[in-house]
Short mmCIF file of C-alpha atoms in Angstrom, two decimals:
data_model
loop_
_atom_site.label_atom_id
_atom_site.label_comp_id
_atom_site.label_asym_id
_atom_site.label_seq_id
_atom_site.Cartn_x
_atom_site.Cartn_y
_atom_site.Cartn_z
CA UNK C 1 0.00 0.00 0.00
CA UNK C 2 3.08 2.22 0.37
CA UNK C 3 3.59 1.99 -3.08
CA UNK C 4 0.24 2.90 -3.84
CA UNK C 5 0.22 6.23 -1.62
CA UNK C 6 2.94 7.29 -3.28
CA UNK C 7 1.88 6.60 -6.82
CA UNK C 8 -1.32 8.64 -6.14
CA UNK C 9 0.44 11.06 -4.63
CA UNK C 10 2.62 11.86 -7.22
CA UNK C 11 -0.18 11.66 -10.32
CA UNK C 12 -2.45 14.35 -7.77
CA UNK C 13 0.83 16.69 -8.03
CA UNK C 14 0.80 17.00 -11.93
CA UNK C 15 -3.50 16.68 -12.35
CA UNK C 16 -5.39 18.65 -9.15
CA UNK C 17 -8.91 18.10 -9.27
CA UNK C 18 -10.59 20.38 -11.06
CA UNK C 19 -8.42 22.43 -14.24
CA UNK C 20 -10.93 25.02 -16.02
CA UNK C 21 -9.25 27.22 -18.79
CA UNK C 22 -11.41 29.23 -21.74
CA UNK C 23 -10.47 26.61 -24.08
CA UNK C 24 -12.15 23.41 -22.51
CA UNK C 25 -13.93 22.94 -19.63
CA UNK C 26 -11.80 20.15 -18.08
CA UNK C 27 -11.95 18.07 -15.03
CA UNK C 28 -9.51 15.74 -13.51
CA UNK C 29 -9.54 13.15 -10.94
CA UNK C 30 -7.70 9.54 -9.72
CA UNK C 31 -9.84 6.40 -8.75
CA UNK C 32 -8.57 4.78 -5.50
CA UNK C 33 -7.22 2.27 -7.78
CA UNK C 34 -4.57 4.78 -9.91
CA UNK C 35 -6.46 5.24 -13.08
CA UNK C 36 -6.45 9.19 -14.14
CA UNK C 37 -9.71 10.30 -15.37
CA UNK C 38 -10.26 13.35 -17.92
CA UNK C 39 -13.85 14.91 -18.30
CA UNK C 40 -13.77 17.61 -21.24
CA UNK C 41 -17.56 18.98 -20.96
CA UNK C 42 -19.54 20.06 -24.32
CA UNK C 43 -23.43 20.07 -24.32
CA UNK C 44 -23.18 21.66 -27.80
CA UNK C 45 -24.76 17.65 -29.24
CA UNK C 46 -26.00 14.85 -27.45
CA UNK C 47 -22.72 12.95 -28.18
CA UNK C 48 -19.81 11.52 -26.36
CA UNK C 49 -16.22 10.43 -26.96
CA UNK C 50 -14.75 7.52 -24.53
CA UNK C 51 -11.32 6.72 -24.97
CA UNK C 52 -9.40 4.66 -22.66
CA UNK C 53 -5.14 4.71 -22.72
CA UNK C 54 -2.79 3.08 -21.92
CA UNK C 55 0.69 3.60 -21.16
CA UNK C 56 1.92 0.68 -23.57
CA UNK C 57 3.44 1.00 -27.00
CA UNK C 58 5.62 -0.37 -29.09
CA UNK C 59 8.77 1.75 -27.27
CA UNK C 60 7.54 -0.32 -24.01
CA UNK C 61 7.73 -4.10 -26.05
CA UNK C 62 10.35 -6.38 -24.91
CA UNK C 63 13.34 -7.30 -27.64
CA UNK C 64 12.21 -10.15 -29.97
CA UNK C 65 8.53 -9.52 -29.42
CA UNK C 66 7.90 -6.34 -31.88
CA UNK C 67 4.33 -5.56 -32.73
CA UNK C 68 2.71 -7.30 -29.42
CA UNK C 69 1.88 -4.70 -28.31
CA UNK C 70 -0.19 -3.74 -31.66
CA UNK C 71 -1.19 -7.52 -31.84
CA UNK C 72 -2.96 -7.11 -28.69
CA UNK C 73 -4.69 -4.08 -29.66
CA UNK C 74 -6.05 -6.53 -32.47
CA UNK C 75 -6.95 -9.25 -29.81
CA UNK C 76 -9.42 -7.42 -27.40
CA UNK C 77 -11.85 -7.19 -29.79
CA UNK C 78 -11.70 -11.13 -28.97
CA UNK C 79 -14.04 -12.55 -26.22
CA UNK C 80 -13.94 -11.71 -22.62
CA UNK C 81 -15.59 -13.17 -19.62
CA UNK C 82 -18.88 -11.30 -20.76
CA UNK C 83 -18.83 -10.88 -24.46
CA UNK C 84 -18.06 -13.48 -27.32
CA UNK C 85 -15.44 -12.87 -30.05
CA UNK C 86 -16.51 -9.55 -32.12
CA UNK C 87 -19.22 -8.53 -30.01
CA UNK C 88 -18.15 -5.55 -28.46
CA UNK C 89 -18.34 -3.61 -32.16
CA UNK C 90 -21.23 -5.30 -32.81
CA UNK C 91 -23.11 -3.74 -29.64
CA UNK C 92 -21.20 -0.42 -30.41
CA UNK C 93 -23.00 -0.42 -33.98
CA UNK C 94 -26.24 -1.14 -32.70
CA UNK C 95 -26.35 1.77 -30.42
CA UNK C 96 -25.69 4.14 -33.51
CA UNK C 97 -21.72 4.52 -32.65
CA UNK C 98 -18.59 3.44 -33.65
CA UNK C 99 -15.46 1.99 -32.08
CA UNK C 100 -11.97 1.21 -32.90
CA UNK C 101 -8.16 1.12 -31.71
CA UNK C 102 -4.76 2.37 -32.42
CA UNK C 103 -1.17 1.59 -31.00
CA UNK C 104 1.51 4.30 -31.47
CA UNK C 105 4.82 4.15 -29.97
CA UNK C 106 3.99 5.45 -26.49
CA UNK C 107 0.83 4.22 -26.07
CA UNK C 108 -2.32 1.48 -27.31
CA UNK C 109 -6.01 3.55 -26.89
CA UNK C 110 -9.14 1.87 -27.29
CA UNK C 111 -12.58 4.37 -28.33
CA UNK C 112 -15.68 4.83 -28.74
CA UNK C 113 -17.81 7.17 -30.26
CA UNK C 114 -21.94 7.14 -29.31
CA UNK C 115 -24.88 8.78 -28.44
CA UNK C 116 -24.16 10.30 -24.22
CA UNK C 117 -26.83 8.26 -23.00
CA UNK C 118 -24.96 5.04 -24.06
CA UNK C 119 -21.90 5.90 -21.94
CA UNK C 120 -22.43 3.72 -19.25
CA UNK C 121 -23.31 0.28 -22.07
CA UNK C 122 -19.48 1.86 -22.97
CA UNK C 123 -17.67 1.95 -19.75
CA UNK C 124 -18.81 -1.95 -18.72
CA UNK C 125 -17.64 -3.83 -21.83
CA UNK C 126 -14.67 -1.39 -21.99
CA UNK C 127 -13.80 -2.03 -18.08
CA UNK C 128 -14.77 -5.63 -18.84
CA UNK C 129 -11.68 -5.93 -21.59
CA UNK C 130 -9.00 -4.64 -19.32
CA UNK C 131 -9.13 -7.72 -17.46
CA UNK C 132 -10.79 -10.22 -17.99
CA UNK C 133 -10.11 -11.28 -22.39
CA UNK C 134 -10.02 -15.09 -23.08
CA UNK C 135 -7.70 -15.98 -25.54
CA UNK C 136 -8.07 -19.24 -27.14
CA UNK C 137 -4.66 -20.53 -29.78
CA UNK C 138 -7.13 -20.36 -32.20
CA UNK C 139 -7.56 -16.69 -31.97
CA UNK C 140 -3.81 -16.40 -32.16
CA UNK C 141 -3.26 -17.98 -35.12
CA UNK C 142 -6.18 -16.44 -36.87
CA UNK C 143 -5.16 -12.97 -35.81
CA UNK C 144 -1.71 -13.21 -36.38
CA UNK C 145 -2.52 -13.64 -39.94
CA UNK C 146 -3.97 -10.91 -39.83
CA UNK C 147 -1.34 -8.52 -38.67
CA UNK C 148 1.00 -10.01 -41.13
CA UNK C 149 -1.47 -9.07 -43.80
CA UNK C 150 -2.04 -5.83 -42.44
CA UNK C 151 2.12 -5.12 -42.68
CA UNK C 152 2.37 -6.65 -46.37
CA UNK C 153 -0.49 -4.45 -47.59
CA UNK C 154 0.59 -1.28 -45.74
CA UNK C 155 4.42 -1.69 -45.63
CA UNK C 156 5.78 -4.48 -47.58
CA UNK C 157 3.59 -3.30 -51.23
CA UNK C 158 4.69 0.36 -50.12
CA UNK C 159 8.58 1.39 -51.26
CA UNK C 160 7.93 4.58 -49.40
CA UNK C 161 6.93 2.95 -46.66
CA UNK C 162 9.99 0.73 -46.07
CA UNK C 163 11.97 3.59 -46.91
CA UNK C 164 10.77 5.34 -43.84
CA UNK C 165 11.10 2.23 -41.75
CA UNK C 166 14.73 2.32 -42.97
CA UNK C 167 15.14 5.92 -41.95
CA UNK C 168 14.15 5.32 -38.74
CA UNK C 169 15.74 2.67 -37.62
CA UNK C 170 19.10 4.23 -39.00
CA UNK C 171 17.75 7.21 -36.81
CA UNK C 172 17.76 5.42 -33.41
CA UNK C 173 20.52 3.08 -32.84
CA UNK C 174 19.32 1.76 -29.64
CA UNK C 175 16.21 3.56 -28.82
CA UNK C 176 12.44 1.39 -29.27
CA UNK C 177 11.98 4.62 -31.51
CA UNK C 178 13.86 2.66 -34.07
CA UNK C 179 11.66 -0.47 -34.39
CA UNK C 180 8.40 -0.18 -36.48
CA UNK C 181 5.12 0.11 -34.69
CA UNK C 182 3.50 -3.00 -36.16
CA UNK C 183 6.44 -5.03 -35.81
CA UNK C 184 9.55 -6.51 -37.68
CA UNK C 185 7.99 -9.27 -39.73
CA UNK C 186 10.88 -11.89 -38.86
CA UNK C 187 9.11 -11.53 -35.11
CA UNK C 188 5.68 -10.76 -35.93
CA UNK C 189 5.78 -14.53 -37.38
CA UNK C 190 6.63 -15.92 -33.90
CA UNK C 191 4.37 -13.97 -31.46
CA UNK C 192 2.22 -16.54 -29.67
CA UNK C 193 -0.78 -16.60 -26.46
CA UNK C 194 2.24 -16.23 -24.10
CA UNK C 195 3.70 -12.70 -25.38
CA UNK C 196 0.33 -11.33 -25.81
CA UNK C 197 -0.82 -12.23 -22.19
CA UNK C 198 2.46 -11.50 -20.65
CA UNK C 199 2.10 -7.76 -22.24
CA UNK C 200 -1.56 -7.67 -21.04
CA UNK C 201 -1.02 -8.89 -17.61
CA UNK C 202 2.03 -6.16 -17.20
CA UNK C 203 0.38 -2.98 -18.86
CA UNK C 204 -3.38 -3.14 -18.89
CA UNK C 205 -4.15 -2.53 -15.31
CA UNK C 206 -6.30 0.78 -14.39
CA UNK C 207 -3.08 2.61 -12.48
CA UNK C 208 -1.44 2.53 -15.85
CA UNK C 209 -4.35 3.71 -17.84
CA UNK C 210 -6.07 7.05 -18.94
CA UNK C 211 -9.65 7.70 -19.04
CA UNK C 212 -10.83 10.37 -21.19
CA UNK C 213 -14.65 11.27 -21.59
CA UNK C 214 -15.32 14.62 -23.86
CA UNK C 215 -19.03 15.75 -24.75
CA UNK C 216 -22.52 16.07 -23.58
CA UNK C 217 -21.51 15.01 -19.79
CA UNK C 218 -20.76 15.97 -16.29
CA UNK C 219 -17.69 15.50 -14.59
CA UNK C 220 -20.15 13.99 -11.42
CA UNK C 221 -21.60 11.64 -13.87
CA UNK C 222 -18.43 10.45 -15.58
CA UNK C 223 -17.50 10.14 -11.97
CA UNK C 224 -20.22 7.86 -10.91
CA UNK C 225 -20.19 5.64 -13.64
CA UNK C 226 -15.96 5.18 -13.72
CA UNK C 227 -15.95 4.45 -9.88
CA UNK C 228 -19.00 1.47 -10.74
CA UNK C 229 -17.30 0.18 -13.57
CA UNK C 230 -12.74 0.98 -13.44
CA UNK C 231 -13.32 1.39 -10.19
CA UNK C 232 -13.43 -1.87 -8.91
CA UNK C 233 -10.40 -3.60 -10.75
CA UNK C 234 -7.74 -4.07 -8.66
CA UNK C 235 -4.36 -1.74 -8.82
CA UNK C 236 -1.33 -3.58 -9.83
CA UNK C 237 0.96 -2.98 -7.59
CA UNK C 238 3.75 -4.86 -9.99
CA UNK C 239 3.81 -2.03 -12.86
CA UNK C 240 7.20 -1.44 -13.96
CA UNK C 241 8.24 2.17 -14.27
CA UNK C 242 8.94 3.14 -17.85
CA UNK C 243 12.26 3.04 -18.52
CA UNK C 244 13.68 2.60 -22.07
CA UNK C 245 16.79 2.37 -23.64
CA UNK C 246 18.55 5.40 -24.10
CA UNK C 247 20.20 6.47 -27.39
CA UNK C 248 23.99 7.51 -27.63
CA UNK C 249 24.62 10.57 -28.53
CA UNK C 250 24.85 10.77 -32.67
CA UNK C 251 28.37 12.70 -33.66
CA UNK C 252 28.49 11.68 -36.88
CA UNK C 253 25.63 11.93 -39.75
CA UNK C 254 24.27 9.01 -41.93
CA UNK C 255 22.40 8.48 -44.89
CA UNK C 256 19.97 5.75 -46.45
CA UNK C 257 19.85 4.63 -50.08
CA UNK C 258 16.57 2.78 -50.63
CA UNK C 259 16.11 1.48 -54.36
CA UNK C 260 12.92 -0.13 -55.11
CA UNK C 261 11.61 -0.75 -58.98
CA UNK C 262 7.82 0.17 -57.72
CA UNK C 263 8.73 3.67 -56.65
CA UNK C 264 6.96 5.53 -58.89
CA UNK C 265 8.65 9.43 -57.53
CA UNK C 266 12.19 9.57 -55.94
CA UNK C 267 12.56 12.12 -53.23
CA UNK C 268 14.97 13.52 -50.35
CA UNK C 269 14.27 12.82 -47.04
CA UNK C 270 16.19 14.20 -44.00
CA UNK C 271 15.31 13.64 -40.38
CA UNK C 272 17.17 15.31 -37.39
CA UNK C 273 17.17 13.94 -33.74
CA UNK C 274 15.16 16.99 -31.56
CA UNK C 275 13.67 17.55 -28.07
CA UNK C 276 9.96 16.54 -27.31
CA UNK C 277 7.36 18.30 -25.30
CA UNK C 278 8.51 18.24 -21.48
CA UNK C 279 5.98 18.62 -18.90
CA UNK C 280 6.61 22.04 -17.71
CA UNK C 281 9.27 23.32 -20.11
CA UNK C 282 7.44 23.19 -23.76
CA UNK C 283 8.77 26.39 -25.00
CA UNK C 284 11.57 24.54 -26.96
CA UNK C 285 9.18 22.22 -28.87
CA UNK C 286 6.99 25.10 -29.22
CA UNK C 287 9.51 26.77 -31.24
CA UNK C 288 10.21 23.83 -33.48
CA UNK C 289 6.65 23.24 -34.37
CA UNK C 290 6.56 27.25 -35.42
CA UNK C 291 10.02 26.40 -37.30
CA UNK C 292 8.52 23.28 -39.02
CA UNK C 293 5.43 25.96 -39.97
CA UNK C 294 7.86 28.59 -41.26
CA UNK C 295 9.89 26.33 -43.10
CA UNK C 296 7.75 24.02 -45.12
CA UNK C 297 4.13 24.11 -43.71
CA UNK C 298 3.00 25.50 -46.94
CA UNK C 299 2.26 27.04 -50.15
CA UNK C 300 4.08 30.04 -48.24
CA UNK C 301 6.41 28.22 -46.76
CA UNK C 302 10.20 29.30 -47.05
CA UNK C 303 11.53 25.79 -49.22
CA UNK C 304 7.95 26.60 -51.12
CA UNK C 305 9.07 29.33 -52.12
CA UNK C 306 13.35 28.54 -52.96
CA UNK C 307 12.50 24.98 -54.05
CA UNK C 308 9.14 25.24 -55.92
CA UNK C 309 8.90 28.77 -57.10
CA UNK C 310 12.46 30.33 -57.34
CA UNK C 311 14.64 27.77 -58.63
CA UNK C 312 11.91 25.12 -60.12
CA UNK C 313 13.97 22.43 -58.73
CA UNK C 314 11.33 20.90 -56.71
CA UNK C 315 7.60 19.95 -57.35
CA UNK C 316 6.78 19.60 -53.19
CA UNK C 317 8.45 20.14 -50.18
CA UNK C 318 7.43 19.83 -46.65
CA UNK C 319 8.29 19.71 -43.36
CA UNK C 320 6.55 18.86 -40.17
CA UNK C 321 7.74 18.19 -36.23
CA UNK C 322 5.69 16.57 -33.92
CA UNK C 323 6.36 16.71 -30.24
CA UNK C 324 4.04 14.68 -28.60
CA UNK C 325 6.61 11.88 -27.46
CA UNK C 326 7.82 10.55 -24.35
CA UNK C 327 11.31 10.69 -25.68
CA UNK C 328 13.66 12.69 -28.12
CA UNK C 329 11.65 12.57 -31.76
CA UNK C 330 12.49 13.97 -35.02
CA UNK C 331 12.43 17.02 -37.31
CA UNK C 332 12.07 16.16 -40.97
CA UNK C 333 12.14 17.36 -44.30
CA UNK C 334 11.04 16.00 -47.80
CA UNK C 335 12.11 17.49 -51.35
CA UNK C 336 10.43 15.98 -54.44
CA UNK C 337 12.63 16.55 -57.56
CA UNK C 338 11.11 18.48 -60.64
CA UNK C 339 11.15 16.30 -63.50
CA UNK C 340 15.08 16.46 -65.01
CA UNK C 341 16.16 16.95 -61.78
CA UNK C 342 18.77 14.71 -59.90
CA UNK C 343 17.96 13.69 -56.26
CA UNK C 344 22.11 15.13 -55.48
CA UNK C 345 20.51 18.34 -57.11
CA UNK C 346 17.70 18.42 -55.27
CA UNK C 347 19.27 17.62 -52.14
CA UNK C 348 21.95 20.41 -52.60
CA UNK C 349 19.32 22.87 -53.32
CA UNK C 350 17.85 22.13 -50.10
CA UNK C 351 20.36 22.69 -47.98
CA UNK C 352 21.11 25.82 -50.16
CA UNK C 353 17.98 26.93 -49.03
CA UNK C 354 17.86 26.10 -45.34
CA UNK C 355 21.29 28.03 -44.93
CA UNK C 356 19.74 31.00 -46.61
CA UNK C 357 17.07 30.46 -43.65
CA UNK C 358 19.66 30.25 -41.00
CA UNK C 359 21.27 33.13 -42.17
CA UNK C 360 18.25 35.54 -42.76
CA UNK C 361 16.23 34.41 -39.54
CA UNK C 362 12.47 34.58 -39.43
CA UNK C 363 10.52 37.07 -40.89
CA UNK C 364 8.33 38.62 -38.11
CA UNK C 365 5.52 39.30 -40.43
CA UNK C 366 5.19 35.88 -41.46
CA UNK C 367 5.62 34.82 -37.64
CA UNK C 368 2.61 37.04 -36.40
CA UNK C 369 0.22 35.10 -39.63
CA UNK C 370 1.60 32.12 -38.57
CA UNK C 371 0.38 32.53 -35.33
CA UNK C 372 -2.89 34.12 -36.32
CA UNK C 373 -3.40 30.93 -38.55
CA UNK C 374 -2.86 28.68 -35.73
CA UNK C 375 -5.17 30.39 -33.19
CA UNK C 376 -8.07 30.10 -35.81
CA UNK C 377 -6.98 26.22 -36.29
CA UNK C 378 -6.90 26.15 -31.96
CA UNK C 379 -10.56 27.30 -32.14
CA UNK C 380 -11.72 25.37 -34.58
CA UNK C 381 -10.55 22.10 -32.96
CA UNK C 382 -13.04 22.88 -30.27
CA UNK C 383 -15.69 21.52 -32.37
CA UNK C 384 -14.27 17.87 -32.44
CA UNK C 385 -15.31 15.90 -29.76
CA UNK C 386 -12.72 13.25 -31.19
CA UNK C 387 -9.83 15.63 -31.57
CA UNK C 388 -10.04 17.42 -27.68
CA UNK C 389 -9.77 13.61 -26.88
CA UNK C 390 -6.91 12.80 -28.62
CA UNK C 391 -5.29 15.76 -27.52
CA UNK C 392 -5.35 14.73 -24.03
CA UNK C 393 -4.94 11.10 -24.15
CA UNK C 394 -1.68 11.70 -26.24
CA UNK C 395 -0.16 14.47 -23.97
CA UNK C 396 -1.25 12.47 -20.87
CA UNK C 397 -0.02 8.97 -21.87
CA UNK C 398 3.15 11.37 -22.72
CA UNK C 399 4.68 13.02 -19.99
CA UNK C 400 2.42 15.96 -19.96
CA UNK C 401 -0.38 17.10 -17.74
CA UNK C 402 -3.65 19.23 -17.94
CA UNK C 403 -1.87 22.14 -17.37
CA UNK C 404 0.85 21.61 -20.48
CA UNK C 405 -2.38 20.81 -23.07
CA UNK C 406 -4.06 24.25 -21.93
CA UNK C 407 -1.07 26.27 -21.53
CA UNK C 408 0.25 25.07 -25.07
CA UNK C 409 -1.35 27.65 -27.34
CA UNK C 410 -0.52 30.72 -25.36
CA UNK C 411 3.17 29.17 -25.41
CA UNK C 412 2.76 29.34 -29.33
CA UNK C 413 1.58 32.40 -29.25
CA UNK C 414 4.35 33.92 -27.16
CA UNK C 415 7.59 32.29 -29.11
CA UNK C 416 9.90 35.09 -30.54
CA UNK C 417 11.72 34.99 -33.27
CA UNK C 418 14.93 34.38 -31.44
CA UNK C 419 13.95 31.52 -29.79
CA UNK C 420 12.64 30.06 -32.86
CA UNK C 421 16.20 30.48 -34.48
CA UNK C 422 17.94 28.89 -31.51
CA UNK C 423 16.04 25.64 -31.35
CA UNK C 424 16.55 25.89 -35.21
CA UNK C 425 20.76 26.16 -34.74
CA UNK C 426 20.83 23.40 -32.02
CA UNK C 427 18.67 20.66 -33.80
CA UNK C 428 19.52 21.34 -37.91
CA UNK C 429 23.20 20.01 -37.62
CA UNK C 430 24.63 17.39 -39.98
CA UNK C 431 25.47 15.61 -36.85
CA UNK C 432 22.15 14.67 -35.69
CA UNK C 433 20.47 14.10 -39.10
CA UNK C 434 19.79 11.04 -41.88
CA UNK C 435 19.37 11.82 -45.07
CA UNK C 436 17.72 9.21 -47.24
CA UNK C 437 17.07 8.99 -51.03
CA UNK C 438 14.45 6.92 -51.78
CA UNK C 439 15.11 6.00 -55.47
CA UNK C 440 14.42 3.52 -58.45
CA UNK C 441 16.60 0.45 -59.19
CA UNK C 442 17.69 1.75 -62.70
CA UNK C 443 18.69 5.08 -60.87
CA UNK C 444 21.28 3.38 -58.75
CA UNK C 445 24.39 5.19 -60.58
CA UNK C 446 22.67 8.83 -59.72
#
């Protein structure tokens, strides 16, 4: 029980019970059993999001076992003490809603999306899953065919896809990071009743999980029903604290060649190692996300505008930064070659381009739109029951709190320029980065 004291007393630090801002109405509380509870209130529709998280992803998998943790996503839709093998979405579509699952590195999240009054037909079968599936070898073997399936048609028949699987696993030397979500196929082939219930027994337990309710509810209601139903399963006082592999520091840079005869357009890719969102201290993450905006978020974008309208040497560029992650993550950029136009010449031009950057700064005009643009976006969001979800559940199962979510768009909002161009000169260094060129057999002598 010490153990358990202390584990509530340290999730009560970073979530106090009740968080209001303008932007969403939020409330926060802790079963006696650990599990952290999010109530976003909107009595705009008669509608409600329920999303349960857990603190499992692929990052958390033991070595040899890649994708269980994605292969168990697949096999709680299986029976469970109350429900036979596919009923759950069945129920879920008779009530008018509509459920599904995703894993991501840092965390598996289970959802569904239904009429408010059907929230508590939600929270039993979903409370029921967390402890009590049956697995039979059967439903191994038939669902392991289906992951394997799932990887041929969305990885193995994609060139650009195992191009980026390349990249990243150049990227992390000895970080999870580095090891595709859905699993190496070489392992997925082997995974068997044991690693799936091993995983489950470990992870799915309420003190490592996330509740998030958003829509037409109350925070006493959401109460009421989560103390019936997550209430009652037992804490596991056996959760291991998250610790992963850490990656060495990367002094030297590398580079990918991927040739593949179905890739119909060779490109440039380049990803550099860079800070995540830290609970508390988001400022530097806030200024790559403005970078990644200023840089290639756009038809206005600076490499728009060298790459695609100045020089002609590129038909799209882009680059994006997303912070979300428990540990360091990446900064990329992507150059598509104008027809004629070598993937070494494209690839020069960009870094032409970003030194140009580096040495003109930002342009405070284009700063202030920028931020203008995202405010509108920030508003907008409001109206997706789905997306205030997700935005919690992610930052939660992250690192972050309450407090980081809502105090994240004044943070944008307040970047300078400066600060923007420091986080730009620590992370963009050749050091740090991998540059890949995903490219055609017949172009191998480029």
């Amino acid at each position: 029980m010490t153990r358990m004291r202390a584990f509530l007393a340290t999730l009560m630090l970073s979530t106090p019970l009740s968080v209001m801002a303008a932007e969403d109405p939020v409330t926060t509380f802790v079963l006696d059993n650990g599990m952290q509870v999010i109530v976003v209130e909107d009595h705009r529709a008669p509608v409600v999001q329920h999303m349960v998280w857990y603190r499992a992803g692929s990052a958390d998998e033991p070595k040899g076992a890649s994708g269980v943790a994605h292969f168990l996503e697949h096999l709680l839709f299986k029976a469970t003490d109350k429900l036979e093998a596919g009923e759950f979405s069945a129920i879920v579509s008779a009530n008018g809603g509509n459920d599904n699952a995703f894993t991501s590195y840092d965390y598996t999240a289970y959802y569904q999306r239904i009429a408010a009054d059907r929230l508590e037909l939600m929270m039993g079968m979903e409370s029921d899953r967390m402890r009590n599936i049956r697995l039979t070898p059967a439903n191994i073997e038939t669902e392991r065919d289906v992951i394997i399936e799932e990887r041929n048609q969305r990885t193995e028949n994609s060139a650009s896809a195992l191009f980026s699987e390349q990249m990243r696993a150049v990227q992390y030397h000895n970080h999870r990071y580095g090891v595709p979500v859905i699993g190496w196929m070489h392992e997925m082939e082997t995974l068997n009743l044991d690693d799936a219930l091993s995983f489950y027994e470990i992870y799915y337990s309420p003190n490592n999980a996330i509740l998030v309710v958003s829509g037409d509810v109350t925070p006493e209601g959401v109460r009421e029903l989560a103390e019936k139903y997550y209430g009652v399963i037992p804490f596991n006082p056996a959760l291991p604290e998250r610790l992963r592999t850490e990656e060495p520091p990367q002094t030297a840079e590398r580079r990918v060649i991927f040739r593949d005869a179905r890739v119909a357009q060779p490109y440039v890719s380049r990803s550099y190692l860079a800070p995540e969102r830290d609970q508390g201290a988001q400022k530097e993450a806030a200024a790559l996300t403005l970078l990644a905006e200023i840089l290639g978020g756009g038809t206005t974008s600076y490499l728009t505008e060298k790459l695609q309208f100045n020089t002609q040497v590129a038909v799209y560029s882009s680059v994006y930064y997303r912070g979300t992650s428990l540990d360091d993550t990446t900064f990329n950029m992507i150059v598509v070659p104008a027809p004629g136009v070598t993937l070494q010449e494209a690839e020069d031009a960009m870094d032409v381009a970003v030194a140009s950057f580096m040495k003109e700064g930002v342009d405070p005009a284009q700063l202030e739109r920028l931020k203008k643009q995202l405010r509108a976006q920030q508003i907008y969001a409001r109206d997706n029951v789905d997306g205030i979800a997700q935005r919690y559940g992610s930052a939660l199962t992250t690192g972050l709190t309450v407090e980081d979510v809502q105090a994240w768009p004044e943070i944008l909002q307040a970047i300078t320029p400066e600060e923007i161009m420091a986080a730009a000169e620590k992370v963009i260094i050749p050091e740090s980065s991998v540059t890949g060129w995903l490219m055609k057999v017949q172009e191998q002598g480029q």
